[in-house]
């Protein structure tokens, strides 16, 4: 375990003071040079010297992390690909089906802060290895549950959250410690390609494995074997880079973790982090709802249009819509993530607020297309697929950008904690409850109408329209982020360079005059 992973933290300051040290460059009122001095971006040789890893090895580490990210999302959405069969097997309704995803996301959300705390202080490689091994075992076990034990399926899906939490909070911080500036943005875009591609592969694998095996249980037995490969790759390929070293000057002291409460206070005072997390919460709400319910909605639409027979008890449900939706998710994810990163990179040259503005444009643009996809479903399934394609492309534009925003407005020793609490917020108010909420609204609407295939379709159609409204609210949150992004990014840079003071506990400070005005400083700084 490297030194950066075992640095003492119990004796660190429990508060931070965001006032610049005398002579800090680039801030109004500073006594130093008024010219802004951004930290120098190291070249390839500089990165290798700092991290101790060659460019090829760093790229290989990112490739392994991408593979695991793809596997995580593939497993998450395999269940959605065979959801009609699960409903039949366990004889459950829409609200209980939505609970499958809600239980998983809730567990993931609760465990994320734990792994965020550990990821900022201990070896990230071993944390990920343990979590993914446990996730693989639990996922395999969930495929052997008998039909009278639906509660056991819920329990195992909840335990799967351990592996996801151990990985999702930590992996982006490893990439941040290997690359900087545009290199980091490009690597993050590659990393986040795995989310829509893995989600799409989950639908495809779930539906096709079920068709080949003739049993939906086999769809849940694909990813555990791939998870064993992931653990081996992590153990053999990934090495732990020093935290934050690529972002500070050579003569700057290394950053040490502060207390957990100090981290939380600092994050709560960071408006760019809070607002971008709220915007991402809207993305999670919409994608979580669509991920679980879109294939079922498309199937009901085709039944109403007379294009496919209904899914009756004892029959195998049609999997063509899961397959098509999976392909759309893959294509729109690759297109949307790549488009968002490239547009943002070009706009950054003339507008430092480009990142949140691109995210806002993506969310605000996706809302009307998602609404149209629902409104047209009873008239034309082709038009529905076209509008879904456009809406999901716009929605996918912000995956990598949101991660990049977090990494440059939060200092390295707080990033895993920040990732964890962004996960908590986005899932608590987003996809932890949205699948269940959509299913619950659908069930309530169905009870008020005469039983029919049309009423099942209309109930789910109306409940999914909530997604368009939530997407518009998320766009407004990203517009708010654009107001604060420049100042918060600059403050994070100055912290890393050692130009902002890390003060001790509040009760260990006294007020002394400094250059004509009172200033709070630690007692130790004035003792002789």
PDB file of C-alpha atoms in Angstrom, residues 103-279:
ATOM      1  CA  UNK A 103     -33.886  -1.541  -3.869  1.00  0.00           C
ATOM      2  CA  UNK A 104     -30.648  -1.866  -5.839  1.00  0.00           C
ATOM      3  CA  UNK A 105     -30.195   1.901  -6.225  1.00  0.00           C
ATOM      4  CA  UNK A 106     -31.045   2.517  -2.554  1.00  0.00           C
ATOM      5  CA  UNK A 107     -28.348   0.074  -1.412  1.00  0.00           C
ATOM      6  CA  UNK A 108     -25.860   1.573  -3.846  1.00  0.00           C
ATOM      7  CA  UNK A 109     -26.729   5.048  -2.601  1.00  0.00           C
ATOM      8  CA  UNK A 110     -26.313   4.181   1.089  1.00  0.00           C
ATOM      9  CA  UNK A 111     -22.962   2.433   0.582  1.00  0.00           C
ATOM     10  CA  UNK A 112     -21.456   5.090  -1.705  1.00  0.00           C
ATOM     11  CA  UNK A 113     -20.402   7.465   1.144  1.00  0.00           C
ATOM     12  CA  UNK A 114     -18.674   4.578   2.929  1.00  0.00           C
ATOM     13  CA  UNK A 115     -16.550   3.760  -0.108  1.00  0.00           C
ATOM     14  CA  UNK A 116     -16.058   7.459  -0.812  1.00  0.00           C
ATOM     15  CA  UNK A 117     -14.534   7.913   2.645  1.00  0.00           C
ATOM     16  CA  UNK A 118     -12.343   4.826   2.233  1.00  0.00           C
ATOM     17  CA  UNK A 119     -11.361   5.771  -1.332  1.00  0.00           C
ATOM     18  CA  UNK A 120      -9.939   9.117  -0.212  1.00  0.00           C
ATOM     19  CA  UNK A 121      -7.744   7.437   2.411  1.00  0.00           C
ATOM     20  CA  UNK A 122      -6.837   3.853   1.451  1.00  0.00           C
ATOM     21  CA  UNK A 123      -5.686   1.837  -1.543  1.00  0.00           C
ATOM     22  CA  UNK A 124      -8.366   2.205  -4.222  1.00  0.00           C
ATOM     23  CA  UNK A 125      -7.290  -0.851  -6.225  1.00  0.00           C
ATOM     24  CA  UNK A 126      -7.939  -3.317  -3.401  1.00  0.00           C
ATOM     25  CA  UNK A 127     -11.249  -1.684  -2.469  1.00  0.00           C
ATOM     26  CA  UNK A 128     -12.485  -2.187  -6.032  1.00  0.00           C
ATOM     27  CA  UNK A 129     -11.229  -5.785  -6.186  1.00  0.00           C
ATOM     28  CA  UNK A 130     -13.128  -6.776  -3.032  1.00  0.00           C
ATOM     29  CA  UNK A 131     -16.333  -5.016  -4.048  1.00  0.00           C
ATOM     30  CA  UNK A 132     -16.476  -6.483  -7.559  1.00  0.00           C
ATOM     31  CA  UNK A 133     -15.734 -10.025  -6.329  1.00  0.00           C
ATOM     32  CA  UNK A 134     -18.627  -9.773  -3.839  1.00  0.00           C
ATOM     33  CA  UNK A 135     -20.953  -8.333  -6.520  1.00  0.00           C
ATOM     34  CA  UNK A 136     -20.182 -11.225  -8.896  1.00  0.00           C
ATOM     35  CA  UNK A 137     -21.028 -13.851  -6.280  1.00  0.00           C
ATOM     36  CA  UNK A 138     -24.315 -12.193  -5.295  1.00  0.00           C
ATOM     37  CA  UNK A 139     -25.410 -11.699  -8.921  1.00  0.00           C
ATOM     38  CA  UNK A 140     -24.812 -15.383  -9.644  1.00  0.00           C
ATOM     39  CA  UNK A 141     -26.798 -16.363  -6.561  1.00  0.00           C
ATOM     40  CA  UNK A 142     -29.777 -14.225  -7.628  1.00  0.00           C
ATOM     41  CA  UNK A 143     -30.299 -16.425 -10.689  1.00  0.00           C
ATOM     42  CA  UNK A 144     -31.281 -19.448  -8.552  1.00  0.00           C
ATOM     43  CA  UNK A 145     -34.177 -17.916  -6.581  1.00  0.00           C
ATOM     44  CA  UNK A 146     -37.489 -19.867  -6.665  1.00  0.00           C
ATOM     45  CA  UNK A 147     -40.736 -18.162  -7.724  1.00  0.00           C
ATOM     46  CA  UNK A 148     -42.201 -18.004  -4.192  1.00  0.00           C
ATOM     47  CA  UNK A 149     -39.178 -16.020  -2.883  1.00  0.00           C
ATOM     48  CA  UNK A 150     -39.519 -12.649  -4.623  1.00  0.00           C
ATOM     49  CA  UNK A 151     -38.290 -10.934  -1.455  1.00  0.00           C
ATOM     50  CA  UNK A 152     -35.003 -12.823  -1.841  1.00  0.00           C
ATOM     51  CA  UNK A 153     -34.548 -11.390  -5.346  1.00  0.00           C
ATOM     52  CA  UNK A 154     -34.994  -7.915  -3.849  1.00  0.00           C
ATOM     53  CA  UNK A 155     -32.393  -8.716  -1.178  1.00  0.00           C
ATOM     54  CA  UNK A 156     -29.788  -9.946  -3.663  1.00  0.00           C
ATOM     55  CA  UNK A 157     -30.325  -6.930  -5.937  1.00  0.00           C
ATOM     56  CA  UNK A 158     -29.721  -4.759  -2.893  1.00  0.00           C
ATOM     57  CA  UNK A 159     -26.461  -6.544  -2.109  1.00  0.00           C
ATOM     58  CA  UNK A 160     -25.287  -5.994  -5.698  1.00  0.00           C
ATOM     59  CA  UNK A 161     -25.050  -2.315  -4.719  1.00  0.00           C
ATOM     60  CA  UNK A 162     -21.893  -3.133  -2.708  1.00  0.00           C
ATOM     61  CA  UNK A 163     -19.861  -3.793  -5.836  1.00  0.00           C
ATOM     62  CA  UNK A 164     -21.255  -0.831  -7.738  1.00  0.00           C
ATOM     63  CA  UNK A 165     -20.600   1.555  -4.851  1.00  0.00           C
ATOM     64  CA  UNK A 166     -17.025   0.321  -4.422  1.00  0.00           C
ATOM     65  CA  UNK A 167     -16.285   1.025  -8.066  1.00  0.00           C
ATOM     66  CA  UNK A 168     -18.295   4.066  -9.148  1.00  0.00           C
ATOM     67  CA  UNK A 169     -17.039   6.324  -6.361  1.00  0.00           C
ATOM     68  CA  UNK A 170     -13.372   5.465  -6.898  1.00  0.00           C
ATOM     69  CA  UNK A 171     -12.634   4.793 -10.586  1.00  0.00           C
ATOM     70  CA  UNK A 172     -13.033   8.411 -11.843  1.00  0.00           C
ATOM     71  CA  UNK A 173     -10.569   9.627  -9.199  1.00  0.00           C
ATOM     72  CA  UNK A 174      -7.934   7.199 -10.499  1.00  0.00           C
ATOM     73  CA  UNK A 175      -8.315   8.686 -13.992  1.00  0.00           C
ATOM     74  CA  UNK A 176      -8.038  12.183 -12.498  1.00  0.00           C
ATOM     75  CA  UNK A 177      -4.711  11.224 -10.906  1.00  0.00           C
ATOM     76  CA  UNK A 178      -3.332   9.897 -14.216  1.00  0.00           C
ATOM     77  CA  UNK A 179      -4.253  12.722 -16.623  1.00  0.00           C
ATOM     78  CA  UNK A 180      -4.878  16.473 -16.660  1.00  0.00           C
ATOM     79  CA  UNK A 181      -6.672  19.087 -18.797  1.00  0.00           C
ATOM     80  CA  UNK A 182      -7.868  17.918 -22.242  1.00  0.00           C
ATOM     81  CA  UNK A 183      -6.235  14.505 -21.768  1.00  0.00           C
ATOM     82  CA  UNK A 184      -8.416  13.942 -18.721  1.00  0.00           C
ATOM     83  CA  UNK A 185     -11.563  15.044 -20.569  1.00  0.00           C
ATOM     84  CA  UNK A 186     -10.830  12.625 -23.404  1.00  0.00           C
ATOM     85  CA  UNK A 187     -10.158   9.724 -21.042  1.00  0.00           C
ATOM     86  CA  UNK A 188     -13.311  10.475 -19.059  1.00  0.00           C
ATOM     87  CA  UNK A 189     -15.323  10.486 -22.286  1.00  0.00           C
ATOM     88  CA  UNK A 190     -13.928   7.027 -23.083  1.00  0.00           C
ATOM     89  CA  UNK A 191     -14.737   5.882 -19.539  1.00  0.00           C
ATOM     90  CA  UNK A 192     -18.317   7.175 -19.718  1.00  0.00           C
ATOM     91  CA  UNK A 193     -18.931   5.656 -23.135  1.00  0.00           C
ATOM     92  CA  UNK A 194     -19.240   2.449 -21.114  1.00  0.00           C
ATOM     93  CA  UNK A 195     -22.431   3.642 -19.381  1.00  0.00           C
ATOM     94  CA  UNK A 196     -24.787   3.783 -22.393  1.00  0.00           C
ATOM     95  CA  UNK A 197     -22.944   1.000 -24.223  1.00  0.00           C
ATOM     96  CA  UNK A 198     -23.048  -1.263 -21.161  1.00  0.00           C
ATOM     97  CA  UNK A 199     -26.707  -0.398 -20.594  1.00  0.00           C
ATOM     98  CA  UNK A 200     -27.532  -1.287 -24.186  1.00  0.00           C
ATOM     99  CA  UNK A 201     -25.567  -4.517 -23.974  1.00  0.00           C
ATOM    100  CA  UNK A 202     -27.535  -5.374 -20.829  1.00  0.00           C
ATOM    101  CA  UNK A 203     -30.806  -5.218 -22.760  1.00  0.00           C
ATOM    102  CA  UNK A 204     -29.316  -7.136 -25.685  1.00  0.00           C
ATOM    103  CA  UNK A 205     -27.617  -9.811 -23.564  1.00  0.00           C
ATOM    104  CA  UNK A 206     -30.697 -10.238 -21.383  1.00  0.00           C
ATOM    105  CA  UNK A 207     -33.089 -10.694 -24.291  1.00  0.00           C
ATOM    106  CA  UNK A 208     -30.827 -12.834 -26.516  1.00  0.00           C
ATOM    107  CA  UNK A 209     -29.479 -15.127 -23.778  1.00  0.00           C
ATOM    108  CA  UNK A 210     -33.070 -15.731 -22.682  1.00  0.00           C
ATOM    109  CA  UNK A 211     -34.044 -16.615 -26.259  1.00  0.00           C
ATOM    110  CA  UNK A 212     -31.089 -18.979 -26.725  1.00  0.00           C
ATOM    111  CA  UNK A 213     -31.385 -20.687 -23.340  1.00  0.00           C
ATOM    112  CA  UNK A 214     -35.190 -20.604 -23.204  1.00  0.00           C
ATOM    113  CA  UNK A 215     -34.970 -19.378 -19.589  1.00  0.00           C
ATOM    114  CA  UNK A 216     -34.532 -15.793 -18.339  1.00  0.00           C
ATOM    115  CA  UNK A 217     -32.454 -16.996 -15.343  1.00  0.00           C
ATOM    116  CA  UNK A 218     -29.471 -17.575 -17.643  1.00  0.00           C
ATOM    117  CA  UNK A 219     -29.400 -13.870 -18.488  1.00  0.00           C
ATOM    118  CA  UNK A 220     -28.239 -13.206 -14.898  1.00  0.00           C
ATOM    119  CA  UNK A 221     -25.387 -15.720 -15.177  1.00  0.00           C
ATOM    120  CA  UNK A 222     -23.402 -13.942 -17.891  1.00  0.00           C
ATOM    121  CA  UNK A 223     -21.898 -11.005 -15.983  1.00  0.00           C
ATOM    122  CA  UNK A 224     -20.581 -12.927 -12.910  1.00  0.00           C
ATOM    123  CA  UNK A 225     -18.071 -14.819 -15.070  1.00  0.00           C
ATOM    124  CA  UNK A 226     -16.973 -11.571 -16.683  1.00  0.00           C
ATOM    125  CA  UNK A 227     -16.684 -10.111 -13.164  1.00  0.00           C
ATOM    126  CA  UNK A 228     -14.023 -12.688 -12.250  1.00  0.00           C
ATOM    127  CA  UNK A 229     -12.015 -11.525 -15.293  1.00  0.00           C
ATOM    128  CA  UNK A 230     -12.447  -7.933 -14.096  1.00  0.00           C
ATOM    129  CA  UNK A 231     -10.997  -8.714 -10.655  1.00  0.00           C
ATOM    130  CA  UNK A 232      -7.951 -10.414 -12.237  1.00  0.00           C
ATOM    131  CA  UNK A 233      -7.354  -7.451 -14.553  1.00  0.00           C
ATOM    132  CA  UNK A 234      -7.625  -5.005 -11.657  1.00  0.00           C
ATOM    133  CA  UNK A 235      -5.150  -6.974  -9.589  1.00  0.00           C
ATOM    134  CA  UNK A 236      -2.598  -7.500 -12.373  1.00  0.00           C
ATOM    135  CA  UNK A 237      -2.808  -4.270 -14.414  1.00  0.00           C
ATOM    136  CA  UNK A 238      -3.940  -1.370 -12.235  1.00  0.00           C
ATOM    137  CA  UNK A 239      -1.421   0.518 -10.093  1.00  0.00           C
ATOM    138  CA  UNK A 240      -2.231   3.236  -7.583  1.00  0.00           C
ATOM    139  CA  UNK A 241      -1.050   6.731  -8.695  1.00  0.00           C
ATOM    140  CA  UNK A 242      -0.277   9.414  -6.090  1.00  0.00           C
ATOM    141  CA  UNK A 243      -3.324  11.553  -5.310  1.00  0.00           C
ATOM    142  CA  UNK A 244      -3.319  15.013  -6.889  1.00  0.00           C
ATOM    143  CA  UNK A 245       0.368  14.944  -7.882  1.00  0.00           C
ATOM    144  CA  UNK A 246      -0.273  15.748 -11.568  1.00  0.00           C
ATOM    145  CA  UNK A 247      -2.078  18.980 -10.629  1.00  0.00           C
ATOM    146  CA  UNK A 248       0.385  20.675  -8.313  1.00  0.00           C
ATOM    147  CA  UNK A 249       3.708  22.392  -8.867  1.00  0.00           C
ATOM    148  CA  UNK A 250       6.846  20.381  -8.160  1.00  0.00           C
ATOM    149  CA  UNK A 251       7.682  22.589  -5.153  1.00  0.00           C
ATOM    150  CA  UNK A 252       4.173  22.380  -3.676  1.00  0.00           C
ATOM    151  CA  UNK A 253       3.665  20.159  -0.616  1.00  0.00           C
ATOM    152  CA  UNK A 254       1.499  17.039  -1.113  1.00  0.00           C
ATOM    153  CA  UNK A 255      -2.144  17.311  -0.095  1.00  0.00           C
ATOM    154  CA  UNK A 256      -3.230  15.425   3.014  1.00  0.00           C
ATOM    155  CA  UNK A 257      -6.817  14.372   3.784  1.00  0.00           C
ATOM    156  CA  UNK A 258      -8.801  16.546   6.153  1.00  0.00           C
ATOM    157  CA  UNK A 259     -11.499  15.177   8.457  1.00  0.00           C
ATOM    158  CA  UNK A 260     -14.689  13.826   6.946  1.00  0.00           C
ATOM    159  CA  UNK A 261     -16.783  16.638   8.425  1.00  0.00           C
ATOM    160  CA  UNK A 262     -14.421  19.233   6.991  1.00  0.00           C
ATOM    161  CA  UNK A 263     -14.824  17.588   3.589  1.00  0.00           C
ATOM    162  CA  UNK A 264     -18.619  17.736   3.864  1.00  0.00           C
ATOM    163  CA  UNK A 265     -18.578  21.392   4.914  1.00  0.00           C
ATOM    164  CA  UNK A 266     -16.314  22.292   2.022  1.00  0.00           C
ATOM    165  CA  UNK A 267     -18.536  20.470  -0.472  1.00  0.00           C
ATOM    166  CA  UNK A 268     -21.674  22.106   0.938  1.00  0.00           C
ATOM    167  CA  UNK A 269     -20.060  25.530   0.351  1.00  0.00           C
ATOM    168  CA  UNK A 270     -19.258  24.652  -3.276  1.00  0.00           C
ATOM    169  CA  UNK A 271     -22.245  25.864  -5.369  1.00  0.00           C
ATOM    170  CA  UNK A 272     -20.912  24.394  -8.618  1.00  0.00           C
ATOM    171  CA  UNK A 273     -20.749  20.943  -7.012  1.00  0.00           C
ATOM    172  CA  UNK A 274     -24.231  21.227  -5.486  1.00  0.00           C
ATOM    173  CA  UNK A 275     -25.986  22.602  -8.587  1.00  0.00           C
ATOM    174  CA  UNK A 276     -24.272  20.248 -11.046  1.00  0.00           C
ATOM    175  CA  UNK A 277     -25.210  17.349  -8.747  1.00  0.00           C
ATOM    176  CA  UNK A 278     -28.855  18.490  -8.810  1.00  0.00           C
ATOM    177  CA  UNK A 279     -28.697  18.656 -12.610  1.00  0.00           C
TER     178      UNK A 279
END
